[in-house]
GROMACS .gro file of C-alpha atoms in nm:
model
  472
    1UNK     CA    1   1.646   1.202   3.061
    2UNK     CA    2   1.396   1.484   3.089
    3UNK     CA    3   1.555   1.639   2.779
    4UNK     CA    4   1.465   1.327   2.583
    5UNK     CA    5   1.105   1.347   2.695
    6UNK     CA    6   1.080   1.717   2.611
    7UNK     CA    7   1.206   1.665   2.257
    8UNK     CA    8   0.999   1.358   2.185
    9UNK     CA    9   0.743   1.425   1.915
   10UNK     CA   10   0.491   1.150   1.839
   11UNK     CA   11   0.376   1.172   1.477
   12UNK     CA   12   0.027   1.043   1.414
   13UNK     CA   13   0.154   0.741   1.222
   14UNK     CA   14   0.361   0.620   1.518
   15UNK     CA   15   0.049   0.557   1.725
   16UNK     CA   16  -0.055   0.274   1.490
   17UNK     CA   17   0.281   0.102   1.461
   18UNK     CA   18   0.331  -0.248   1.596
   19UNK     CA   19   0.700  -0.305   1.666
   20UNK     CA   20   0.754  -0.665   1.574
   21UNK     CA   21   0.916  -0.842   1.283
   22UNK     CA   22   0.682  -0.922   0.996
   23UNK     CA   23   0.709  -1.267   0.845
   24UNK     CA   24   1.023  -1.303   0.633
   25UNK     CA   25   1.064  -0.924   0.641
   26UNK     CA   26   0.745  -0.866   0.441
   27UNK     CA   27   0.521  -0.583   0.555
   28UNK     CA   28   0.157  -0.509   0.496
   29UNK     CA   29  -0.022  -0.185   0.409
   30UNK     CA   30  -0.287  -0.024   0.623
   31UNK     CA   31  -0.637   0.001   0.476
   32UNK     CA   32  -0.764   0.358   0.526
   33UNK     CA   33  -1.127   0.263   0.469
   34UNK     CA   34  -1.164   0.135   0.114
   35UNK     CA   35  -0.804   0.147  -0.012
   36UNK     CA   36  -0.750  -0.228  -0.055
   37UNK     CA   37  -0.742  -0.173  -0.434
   38UNK     CA   38  -0.437   0.050  -0.390
   39UNK     CA   39  -0.269  -0.179  -0.137
   40UNK     CA   40  -0.295  -0.480  -0.368
   41UNK     CA   41  -0.145  -0.290  -0.663
   42UNK     CA   42   0.133  -0.124  -0.459
   43UNK     CA   43   0.240  -0.463  -0.323
   44UNK     CA   44   0.271  -0.596  -0.681
   45UNK     CA   45   0.474  -0.298  -0.804
   46UNK     CA   46   0.697  -0.314  -0.497
   47UNK     CA   47   0.751  -0.685  -0.564
   48UNK     CA   48   0.907  -0.618  -0.908
   49UNK     CA   49   1.262  -0.556  -0.788
   50UNK     CA   50   1.394  -0.384  -1.102
   51UNK     CA   51   1.110  -0.133  -1.100
   52UNK     CA   52   1.147  -0.076  -0.726
   53UNK     CA   53   1.524  -0.019  -0.754
   54UNK     CA   54   1.496   0.217  -1.048
   55UNK     CA   55   1.213   0.417  -0.892
   56UNK     CA   56   1.384   0.456  -0.553
   57UNK     CA   57   1.712   0.570  -0.710
   58UNK     CA   58   1.550   0.878  -0.866
   59UNK     CA   59   1.553   1.200  -0.667
   60UNK     CA   60   1.258   1.432  -0.612
   61UNK     CA   61   1.143   1.689  -0.358
   62UNK     CA   62   0.934   1.605  -0.051
   63UNK     CA   63   0.651   1.816  -0.189
   64UNK     CA   64   0.627   1.592  -0.500
   65UNK     CA   65   0.356   1.325  -0.501
   66UNK     CA   66   0.606   1.067  -0.626
   67UNK     CA   67   0.811   1.118  -0.309
   68UNK     CA   68   0.529   0.975  -0.098
   69UNK     CA   69   0.519   0.668  -0.321
   70UNK     CA   70   0.894   0.631  -0.277
   71UNK     CA   71   0.845   0.653   0.099
   72UNK     CA   72   0.593   0.368   0.090
   73UNK     CA   73   0.842   0.148  -0.099
   74UNK     CA   74   1.126   0.245   0.137
   75UNK     CA   75   0.913   0.170   0.443
   76UNK     CA   76   0.811  -0.165   0.298
   77UNK     CA   77   1.183  -0.237   0.280
   78UNK     CA   78   1.310  -0.095   0.609
   79UNK     CA   79   1.046   0.024   0.856
   80UNK     CA   80   1.047  -0.161   1.193
   81UNK     CA   81   0.680  -0.254   1.186
   82UNK     CA   82   0.447  -0.522   1.056
   83UNK     CA   83   0.265  -0.277   0.830
   84UNK     CA   84   0.299   0.067   0.673
   85UNK     CA   85   0.047   0.350   0.649
   86UNK     CA   86  -0.044   0.508   0.312
   87UNK     CA   87  -0.203   0.814   0.469
   88UNK     CA   88   0.055   1.066   0.344
   89UNK     CA   89   0.037   0.914  -0.004
   90UNK     CA   90  -0.338   0.969  -0.030
   91UNK     CA   91  -0.303   1.328   0.090
   92UNK     CA   92  -0.111   1.426  -0.224
   93UNK     CA   93  -0.214   1.183  -0.500
   94UNK     CA   94  -0.506   1.278  -0.723
   95UNK     CA   95  -0.713   1.080  -0.972
   96UNK     CA   96  -0.749   1.127  -1.347
   97UNK     CA   97  -0.996   1.410  -1.281
   98UNK     CA   98  -0.744   1.603  -1.073
   99UNK     CA   99  -0.946   1.549  -0.753
  100UNK     CA  100  -0.803   1.383  -0.440
  101UNK     CA  101  -0.847   1.008  -0.417
  102UNK     CA  102  -1.112   0.943  -0.152
  103UNK     CA  103  -1.002   0.677   0.093
  104UNK     CA  104  -1.360   0.574   0.167
  105UNK     CA  105  -1.448   0.503  -0.199
  106UNK     CA  106  -1.359   0.175  -0.368
  107UNK     CA  107  -1.176   0.218  -0.701
  108UNK     CA  108  -1.089  -0.018  -0.984
  109UNK     CA  109  -0.745  -0.174  -0.932
  110UNK     CA  110  -0.653  -0.165  -1.303
  111UNK     CA  111  -0.735   0.204  -1.334
  112UNK     CA  112  -0.526   0.278  -1.025
  113UNK     CA  113  -0.237   0.071  -1.163
  114UNK     CA  114  -0.246   0.264  -1.491
  115UNK     CA  115  -0.260   0.593  -1.301
  116UNK     CA  116   0.050   0.507  -1.099
  117UNK     CA  117   0.255   0.390  -1.398
  118UNK     CA  118   0.159   0.690  -1.611
  119UNK     CA  119   0.245   0.937  -1.334
  120UNK     CA  120   0.576   0.766  -1.260
  121UNK     CA  121   0.670   0.776  -1.629
  122UNK     CA  122   0.580   1.146  -1.646
  123UNK     CA  123   0.814   1.222  -1.358
  124UNK     CA  124   1.087   0.969  -1.433
  125UNK     CA  125   1.085   0.870  -1.804
  126UNK     CA  126   1.167   0.503  -1.877
  127UNK     CA  127   1.145   0.391  -1.510
  128UNK     CA  128   0.829   0.195  -1.589
  129UNK     CA  129   0.952   0.070  -1.929
  130UNK     CA  130   0.988  -0.278  -1.779
  131UNK     CA  131   0.607  -0.306  -1.810
  132UNK     CA  132   0.584  -0.152  -2.158
  133UNK     CA  133   0.520  -0.352  -2.472
  134UNK     CA  134   0.402  -0.275  -2.826
  135UNK     CA  135   0.102  -0.409  -3.015
  136UNK     CA  136   0.104  -0.403  -3.396
  137UNK     CA  137  -0.228  -0.343  -3.571
  138UNK     CA  138  -0.248  -0.464  -3.931
  139UNK     CA  139  -0.559  -0.337  -4.113
  140UNK     CA  140  -0.636  -0.501  -4.449
  141UNK     CA  141  -0.918  -0.440  -4.693
  142UNK     CA  142  -1.193  -0.694  -4.766
  143UNK     CA  143  -1.229  -0.743  -5.143
  144UNK     CA  144  -1.010  -0.437  -5.197
  145UNK     CA  145  -0.634  -0.388  -5.212
  146UNK     CA  146  -0.549  -0.201  -4.892
  147UNK     CA  147  -0.317  -0.245  -4.593
  148UNK     CA  148  -0.218  -0.014  -4.308
  149UNK     CA  149   0.022  -0.113  -4.030
  150UNK     CA  150   0.044   0.084  -3.705
  151UNK     CA  151   0.165   0.013  -3.353
  152UNK     CA  152   0.090   0.139  -3.004
  153UNK     CA  153   0.240   0.104  -2.657
  154UNK     CA  154   0.063  -0.091  -2.385
  155UNK     CA  155   0.125  -0.158  -2.017
  156UNK     CA  156  -0.173  -0.387  -1.951
  157UNK     CA  157  -0.294  -0.652  -2.194
  158UNK     CA  158  -0.669  -0.698  -2.163
  159UNK     CA  159  -0.798  -1.051  -2.228
  160UNK     CA  160  -1.162  -1.157  -2.263
  161UNK     CA  161  -1.286  -1.423  -2.020
  162UNK     CA  162  -1.660  -1.434  -2.091
  163UNK     CA  163  -1.655  -1.729  -2.332
  164UNK     CA  164  -1.301  -1.844  -2.265
  165UNK     CA  165  -1.187  -2.102  -2.011
  166UNK     CA  166  -0.815  -2.018  -1.994
  167UNK     CA  167  -0.538  -1.788  -2.119
  168UNK     CA  168  -0.480  -2.005  -2.428
  169UNK     CA  169  -0.838  -1.950  -2.546
  170UNK     CA  170  -0.820  -1.581  -2.457
  171UNK     CA  171  -0.508  -1.543  -2.672
  172UNK     CA  172  -0.688  -1.715  -2.958
  173UNK     CA  173  -0.966  -1.459  -2.923
  174UNK     CA  174  -0.707  -1.177  -2.915
  175UNK     CA  175  -0.560  -1.302  -3.244
  176UNK     CA  176  -0.894  -1.304  -3.425
  177UNK     CA  177  -0.944  -0.999  -3.649
  178UNK     CA  178  -1.188  -0.717  -3.579
  179UNK     CA  179  -1.429  -0.641  -3.864
  180UNK     CA  180  -1.500  -0.280  -3.965
  181UNK     CA  181  -1.779  -0.217  -4.216
  182UNK     CA  182  -1.716   0.154  -4.252
  183UNK     CA  183  -1.340   0.195  -4.224
  184UNK     CA  184  -1.190   0.522  -4.350
  185UNK     CA  185  -0.913   0.418  -4.592
  186UNK     CA  186  -0.813   0.775  -4.686
  187UNK     CA  187  -0.788   0.788  -5.067
  188UNK     CA  188  -1.011   0.481  -5.107
  189UNK     CA  189  -1.285   0.628  -4.890
  190UNK     CA  190  -1.502   0.402  -4.676
  191UNK     CA  191  -1.430   0.030  -4.710
  192UNK     CA  192  -1.489  -0.301  -4.535
  193UNK     CA  193  -1.175  -0.403  -4.348
  194UNK     CA  194  -1.027  -0.654  -4.107
  195UNK     CA  195  -0.785  -0.554  -3.832
  196UNK     CA  196  -0.536  -0.807  -3.695
  197UNK     CA  197  -0.341  -0.764  -3.371
  198UNK     CA  198   0.000  -0.906  -3.284
  199UNK     CA  199   0.255  -0.822  -3.018
  200UNK     CA  200   0.549  -0.641  -3.170
  201UNK     CA  201   0.750  -0.607  -2.848
  202UNK     CA  202   0.692  -0.824  -2.542
  203UNK     CA  203   0.756  -0.645  -2.210
  204UNK     CA  204   0.995  -0.779  -1.946
  205UNK     CA  205   0.700  -0.792  -1.705
  206UNK     CA  206   0.365  -0.861  -1.869
  207UNK     CA  207   0.055  -0.733  -1.688
  208UNK     CA  208  -0.266  -0.905  -1.794
  209UNK     CA  209  -0.611  -0.772  -1.709
  210UNK     CA  210  -0.876  -1.041  -1.706
  211UNK     CA  211  -1.190  -0.862  -1.825
  212UNK     CA  212  -1.421  -0.984  -1.551
  213UNK     CA  213  -1.626  -0.665  -1.534
  214UNK     CA  214  -1.875  -0.547  -1.794
  215UNK     CA  215  -2.171  -0.311  -1.817
  216UNK     CA  216  -2.520  -0.427  -1.911
  217UNK     CA  217  -2.681  -0.145  -2.110
  218UNK     CA  218  -3.028  -0.297  -2.088
  219UNK     CA  219  -3.021  -0.347  -1.713
  220UNK     CA  220  -2.811  -0.035  -1.659
  221UNK     CA  221  -2.576  -0.208  -1.418
  222UNK     CA  222  -2.219  -0.327  -1.384
  223UNK     CA  223  -2.170  -0.704  -1.392
  224UNK     CA  224  -1.893  -0.936  -1.277
  225UNK     CA  225  -1.802  -1.258  -1.459
  226UNK     CA  226  -1.723  -1.517  -1.190
  227UNK     CA  227  -1.702  -1.825  -1.412
  228UNK     CA  228  -1.408  -2.062  -1.383
  229UNK     CA  229  -1.098  -1.935  -1.560
  230UNK     CA  230  -0.754  -2.098  -1.550
  231UNK     CA  231  -0.419  -1.923  -1.579
  232UNK     CA  232  -0.089  -2.117  -1.577
  233UNK     CA  233   0.233  -2.067  -1.382
  234UNK     CA  234   0.419  -2.070  -1.715
  235UNK     CA  235   0.283  -1.990  -2.060
  236UNK     CA  236   0.414  -1.939  -2.413
  237UNK     CA  237   0.332  -1.611  -2.588
  238UNK     CA  238   0.521  -1.689  -2.908
  239UNK     CA  239   0.218  -1.747  -3.132
  240UNK     CA  240   0.091  -1.397  -3.051
  241UNK     CA  241   0.420  -1.233  -3.158
  242UNK     CA  242   0.490  -1.062  -3.490
  243UNK     CA  243   0.837  -1.221  -3.490
  244UNK     CA  244   0.808  -1.586  -3.390
  245UNK     CA  245   1.171  -1.675  -3.446
  246UNK     CA  246   1.246  -1.715  -3.075
  247UNK     CA  247   1.021  -1.853  -2.804
  248UNK     CA  248   0.875  -1.597  -2.566
  249UNK     CA  249   0.780  -1.757  -2.234
  250UNK     CA  250   0.655  -1.607  -1.911
  251UNK     CA  251   0.631  -1.725  -1.551
  252UNK     CA  252   0.372  -1.609  -1.299
  253UNK     CA  253   0.496  -1.371  -1.027
  254UNK     CA  254   0.181  -1.202  -0.898
  255UNK     CA  255  -0.199  -1.214  -0.883
  256UNK     CA  256  -0.439  -0.940  -0.775
  257UNK     CA  257  -0.758  -1.105  -0.651
  258UNK     CA  258  -1.105  -0.951  -0.624
  259UNK     CA  259  -1.364  -1.088  -0.381
  260UNK     CA  260  -1.727  -0.988  -0.411
  261UNK     CA  261  -1.961  -0.863  -0.681
  262UNK     CA  262  -1.942  -0.586  -0.940
  263UNK     CA  263  -2.051  -0.314  -0.699
  264UNK     CA  264  -1.865  -0.398  -0.382
  265UNK     CA  265  -1.583  -0.622  -0.271
  266UNK     CA  266  -1.225  -0.649  -0.155
  267UNK     CA  267  -0.883  -0.673  -0.322
  268UNK     CA  268  -0.568  -0.852  -0.206
  269UNK     CA  269  -0.251  -0.987  -0.369
  270UNK     CA  270  -0.045  -1.301  -0.406
  271UNK     CA  271   0.323  -1.214  -0.465
  272UNK     CA  272   0.610  -1.444  -0.554
  273UNK     CA  273   0.940  -1.376  -0.380
  274UNK     CA  274   1.176  -1.264  -0.660
  275UNK     CA  275   1.489  -1.223  -0.448
  276UNK     CA  276   1.813  -1.401  -0.530
  277UNK     CA  277   1.767  -1.619  -0.222
  278UNK     CA  278   1.432  -1.747  -0.347
  279UNK     CA  279   1.577  -1.824  -0.691
  280UNK     CA  280   1.781  -2.095  -0.517
  281UNK     CA  281   1.465  -2.242  -0.366
  282UNK     CA  282   1.413  -2.603  -0.468
  283UNK     CA  283   1.036  -2.564  -0.452
  284UNK     CA  284   0.893  -2.586  -0.804
  285UNK     CA  285   0.672  -2.282  -0.745
  286UNK     CA  286   0.912  -2.083  -0.525
  287UNK     CA  287   0.810  -1.889  -0.216
  288UNK     CA  288   0.485  -1.692  -0.226
  289UNK     CA  289   0.317  -1.443   0.006
  290UNK     CA  290  -0.046  -1.347   0.051
  291UNK     CA  291  -0.060  -0.969   0.110
  292UNK     CA  292  -0.402  -0.875   0.247
  293UNK     CA  293  -0.382  -0.517   0.376
  294UNK     CA  294  -0.190  -0.529   0.709
  295UNK     CA  295  -0.179  -0.909   0.713
  296UNK     CA  296   0.106  -1.085   0.532
  297UNK     CA  297   0.156  -1.460   0.542
  298UNK     CA  298   0.340  -1.726   0.343
  299UNK     CA  299   0.131  -1.897   0.081
  300UNK     CA  300   0.160  -2.225  -0.106
  301UNK     CA  301   0.209  -2.120  -0.469
  302UNK     CA  302   0.098  -2.459  -0.595
  303UNK     CA  303  -0.259  -2.365  -0.497
  304UNK     CA  304  -0.261  -2.114  -0.782
  305UNK     CA  305  -0.452  -2.090  -1.010
  306UNK     CA  306  -0.715  -2.315  -0.855
  307UNK     CA  307  -0.778  -2.097  -0.550
  308UNK     CA  308  -0.837  -1.786  -0.762
  309UNK     CA  309  -1.008  -1.943  -1.064
  310UNK     CA  310  -1.360  -1.832  -0.970
  311UNK     CA  311  -1.486  -2.187  -0.928
  312UNK     CA  312  -1.334  -2.480  -0.742
  313UNK     CA  313  -1.277  -2.830  -0.874
  314UNK     CA  314  -1.612  -2.947  -0.735
  315UNK     CA  315  -1.796  -2.695  -0.949
  316UNK     CA  316  -1.890  -2.465  -0.661
  317UNK     CA  317  -1.870  -2.094  -0.730
  318UNK     CA  318  -1.594  -1.901  -0.555
  319UNK     CA  319  -1.590  -1.523  -0.509
  320UNK     CA  320  -1.208  -1.519  -0.507
  321UNK     CA  321  -1.137  -1.436  -0.871
  322UNK     CA  322  -0.805  -1.338  -1.027
  323UNK     CA  323  -0.833  -0.992  -1.185
  324UNK     CA  324  -0.476  -0.884  -1.267
  325UNK     CA  325  -0.190  -1.122  -1.349
  326UNK     CA  326   0.180  -1.033  -1.340
  327UNK     CA  327   0.415  -1.246  -1.551
  328UNK     CA  328   0.794  -1.216  -1.578
  329UNK     CA  329   0.964  -1.304  -1.905
  330UNK     CA  330   1.180  -1.612  -1.865
  331UNK     CA  331   1.554  -1.583  -1.935
  332UNK     CA  332   1.524  -1.205  -1.946
  333UNK     CA  333   1.842  -1.023  -1.841
  334UNK     CA  334   1.645  -0.725  -1.706
  335UNK     CA  335   1.465  -0.932  -1.443
  336UNK     CA  336   1.714  -1.205  -1.351
  337UNK     CA  337   1.883  -1.227  -1.010
  338UNK     CA  338   1.774  -0.885  -0.895
  339UNK     CA  339   1.898  -0.759  -0.559
  340UNK     CA  340   1.787  -0.456  -0.365
  341UNK     CA  341   1.958  -0.142  -0.492
  342UNK     CA  342   2.177   0.041  -0.243
  343UNK     CA  343   2.154   0.361  -0.453
  344UNK     CA  344   1.835   0.491  -0.297
  345UNK     CA  345   1.765   0.863  -0.327
  346UNK     CA  346   1.937   1.063  -0.052
  347UNK     CA  347   1.613   1.250   0.025
  348UNK     CA  348   1.430   0.923   0.085
  349UNK     CA  349   1.710   0.776   0.297
  350UNK     CA  350   1.731   1.090   0.512
  351UNK     CA  351   1.355   1.107   0.565
  352UNK     CA  352   1.304   0.743   0.650
  353UNK     CA  353   1.610   0.733   0.876
  354UNK     CA  354   1.464   1.018   1.082
  355UNK     CA  355   1.123   0.849   1.099
  356UNK     CA  356   1.275   0.516   1.202
  357UNK     CA  357   1.484   0.683   1.471
  358UNK     CA  358   1.181   0.868   1.605
  359UNK     CA  359   0.966   0.557   1.589
  360UNK     CA  360   1.214   0.339   1.776
  361UNK     CA  361   1.264   0.604   2.043
  362UNK     CA  362   0.890   0.652   2.078
  363UNK     CA  363   0.830   0.279   2.102
  364UNK     CA  364   1.073   0.262   2.393
  365UNK     CA  365   0.933   0.565   2.572
  366UNK     CA  366   0.576   0.434   2.547
  367UNK     CA  367   0.648   0.072   2.639
  368UNK     CA  368   0.511  -0.073   2.964
  369UNK     CA  369   0.857  -0.178   3.081
  370UNK     CA  370   0.992   0.175   3.035
  371UNK     CA  371   0.690   0.325   3.210
  372UNK     CA  372   0.752   0.093   3.505
  373UNK     CA  373   1.117   0.197   3.505
  374UNK     CA  374   1.025   0.568   3.520
  375UNK     CA  375   0.775   0.497   3.795
  376UNK     CA  376   1.026   0.306   4.007
  377UNK     CA  377   1.315   0.556   3.984
  378UNK     CA  378   1.099   0.845   4.103
  379UNK     CA  379   1.088   0.839   4.484
  380UNK     CA  380   0.731   0.913   4.589
  381UNK     CA  381   0.868   1.097   4.893
  382UNK     CA  382   1.063   1.342   4.676
  383UNK     CA  383   0.823   1.607   4.538
  384UNK     CA  384   1.106   1.750   4.328
  385UNK     CA  385   1.040   1.461   4.089
  386UNK     CA  386   0.684   1.587   4.040
  387UNK     CA  387   0.738   1.792   3.724
  388UNK     CA  388   0.938   1.512   3.561
  389UNK     CA  389   0.664   1.256   3.631
  390UNK     CA  390   0.392   1.498   3.521
  391UNK     CA  391   0.566   1.574   3.188
  392UNK     CA  392   0.603   1.203   3.114
  393UNK     CA  393   0.248   1.135   3.221
  394UNK     CA  394   0.084   1.393   2.993
  395UNK     CA  395   0.299   1.306   2.691
  396UNK     CA  396   0.228   0.935   2.694
  397UNK     CA  397  -0.100   0.895   2.882
  398UNK     CA  398  -0.300   0.864   2.558
  399UNK     CA  399  -0.093   0.576   2.421
  400UNK     CA  400   0.017   0.379   2.726
  401UNK     CA  401  -0.156   0.041   2.673
  402UNK     CA  402  -0.191  -0.051   3.041
  403UNK     CA  403  -0.460   0.111   3.258
  404UNK     CA  404  -0.299  -0.013   3.580
  405UNK     CA  405   0.023   0.170   3.494
  406UNK     CA  406  -0.177   0.485   3.422
  407UNK     CA  407  -0.353   0.454   3.758
  408UNK     CA  408  -0.015   0.418   3.930
  409UNK     CA  409   0.106   0.742   3.770
  410UNK     CA  410  -0.215   0.920   3.873
  411UNK     CA  411  -0.162   0.804   4.232
  412UNK     CA  412   0.203   0.915   4.232
  413UNK     CA  413   0.120   1.257   4.085
  414UNK     CA  414  -0.150   1.307   4.348
  415UNK     CA  415   0.098   1.221   4.625
  416UNK     CA  416   0.339   1.484   4.496
  417UNK     CA  417   0.051   1.732   4.479
  418UNK     CA  418  -0.043   1.669   4.842
  419UNK     CA  419   0.321   1.708   4.948
  420UNK     CA  420   0.409   2.024   4.753
  421UNK     CA  421   0.210   2.342   4.698
  422UNK     CA  422   0.474   2.447   4.444
  423UNK     CA  423   0.404   2.138   4.236
  424UNK     CA  424   0.027   2.187   4.275
  425UNK     CA  425   0.063   2.541   4.143
  426UNK     CA  426   0.270   2.413   3.852
  427UNK     CA  427   0.004   2.160   3.750
  428UNK     CA  428  -0.281   2.414   3.771
  429UNK     CA  429  -0.086   2.667   3.561
  430UNK     CA  430  -0.042   2.432   3.261
  431UNK     CA  431  -0.339   2.572   3.068
  432UNK     CA  432  -0.218   2.459   2.724
  433UNK     CA  433  -0.191   2.102   2.850
  434UNK     CA  434  -0.538   2.124   3.005
  435UNK     CA  435  -0.680   2.222   2.665
  436UNK     CA  436  -0.498   1.935   2.495
  437UNK     CA  437  -0.592   1.668   2.747
  438UNK     CA  438  -0.949   1.772   2.827
  439UNK     CA  439  -1.097   1.967   2.536
  440UNK     CA  440  -0.901   1.844   2.235
  441UNK     CA  441  -0.890   1.479   2.337
  442UNK     CA  442  -1.160   1.232   2.228
  443UNK     CA  443  -1.057   0.954   2.467
  444UNK     CA  444  -1.294   0.940   2.766
  445UNK     CA  445  -1.054   0.737   2.983
  446UNK     CA  446  -0.771   0.983   2.921
  447UNK     CA  447  -0.990   1.279   3.015
  448UNK     CA  448  -1.109   1.101   3.328
  449UNK     CA  449  -0.757   1.014   3.449
  450UNK     CA  450  -0.620   1.359   3.377
  451UNK     CA  451  -0.914   1.538   3.542
  452UNK     CA  452  -0.845   1.349   3.868
  453UNK     CA  453  -0.494   1.491   3.878
  454UNK     CA  454  -0.606   1.843   3.787
  455UNK     CA  455  -0.894   1.852   4.039
  456UNK     CA  456  -0.663   1.731   4.314
  457UNK     CA  457  -0.406   1.997   4.222
  458UNK     CA  458  -0.676   2.267   4.239
  459UNK     CA  459  -0.760   2.155   4.595
  460UNK     CA  460  -0.399   2.208   4.709
  461UNK     CA  461  -0.287   2.503   4.492
  462UNK     CA  462  -0.292   2.870   4.585
  463UNK     CA  463  -0.634   3.028   4.540
  464UNK     CA  464  -0.500   3.286   4.293
  465UNK     CA  465  -0.364   3.009   4.068
  466UNK     CA  466  -0.701   2.838   4.078
  467UNK     CA  467  -0.877   3.163   3.999
  468UNK     CA  468  -0.645   3.228   3.704
  469UNK     CA  469  -0.740   2.884   3.568
  470UNK     CA  470  -1.112   2.956   3.615
  471UNK     CA  471  -1.079   3.291   3.438
  472UNK     CA  472  -0.889   3.126   3.154
   0.00000   0.00000   0.00000
């Protein structure tokens, strides 16, 4: 048993783990200060089963930044806790400028989403193709014979909301041409032109950014549009397609919500359960979850879009505004009846298995019931148990959640000290532990409890051992 204690290593993340089943197996993500924007996006990406499966099946080294993202997904699947920390992820991921992402600074959720998808595609080409579509731009001359057709990839479709009340009106605005009064038409020189936009290829999962944020040049400030805006559970994209032969319909599977104003606020996500089990659900809207940092709860999907429209039915303004919408193409083979992939990268499986094993062992060793068990099996009249009790005491004192149990261990250690000079000398000689518990420990209670044991040991130890400690 003492061998188990000696080998136990408590990683920093273990100290924040709550060992209980999260609702329906869903887990939250810990907010490290101002990282709600990342948590809301990561929950949406994790929720798209095809993307999750494909991403987790690719192998990379532990030193790679993508590995830490894989670990977050794997922990959201398997870790025995109600929430997962993103601390290791933020240690290695950098922004567009190459600088580390600061956990205490709020970022834009769309920019973070684009950063993640671009980086994943760089490392694993085609993994994020499920989100990729193509827009065709058709530029025609005004009062002059000219046409130029080009296309470009997109992963987020930005829709205006300022003068639009719903997605249908936003699509109408998208289909209106842009006018260019000084367009360079190569051999024709500068001409007046109109540029039309149509969707050439519709992605399997369509990500829509509702353009709720703008910048006022006159007032020199960022503004948020909080007007009422409606988005449907199902909508038809056919009229925006280049080829309108077949209907292209989408169903809502996720919403990233922003609360607050243009300068400060909070993000969280609504995610639809896309598992095979939920596809058999008789509920018209299926099963939904509200993922708000560490808190995950079931949510009534029928309340969307009203609850995130920016204004309720009574006309009162609401700060809860949908910012990013995730839609899955209906009758799409790539996204139908997806199950979790068993072909997860061996590196990820090995790493998370070790962390789970360590976490479960640590949760047992630091539980109140186990502490009481250790206390009871150590006869207070047998000073030979002193070193065993002391080793347990110093390893888990900082995380035992019960002060009475801690006091009991202090009392038992002091009894052993008073009974055995050998044990007293042992305690006094543990200089590395003294440094850890007294000088490198920020917890006042821990320092106080430990100092009682050490001071008592100094009273009963040999004078030369005490002097060695003083000289140290």
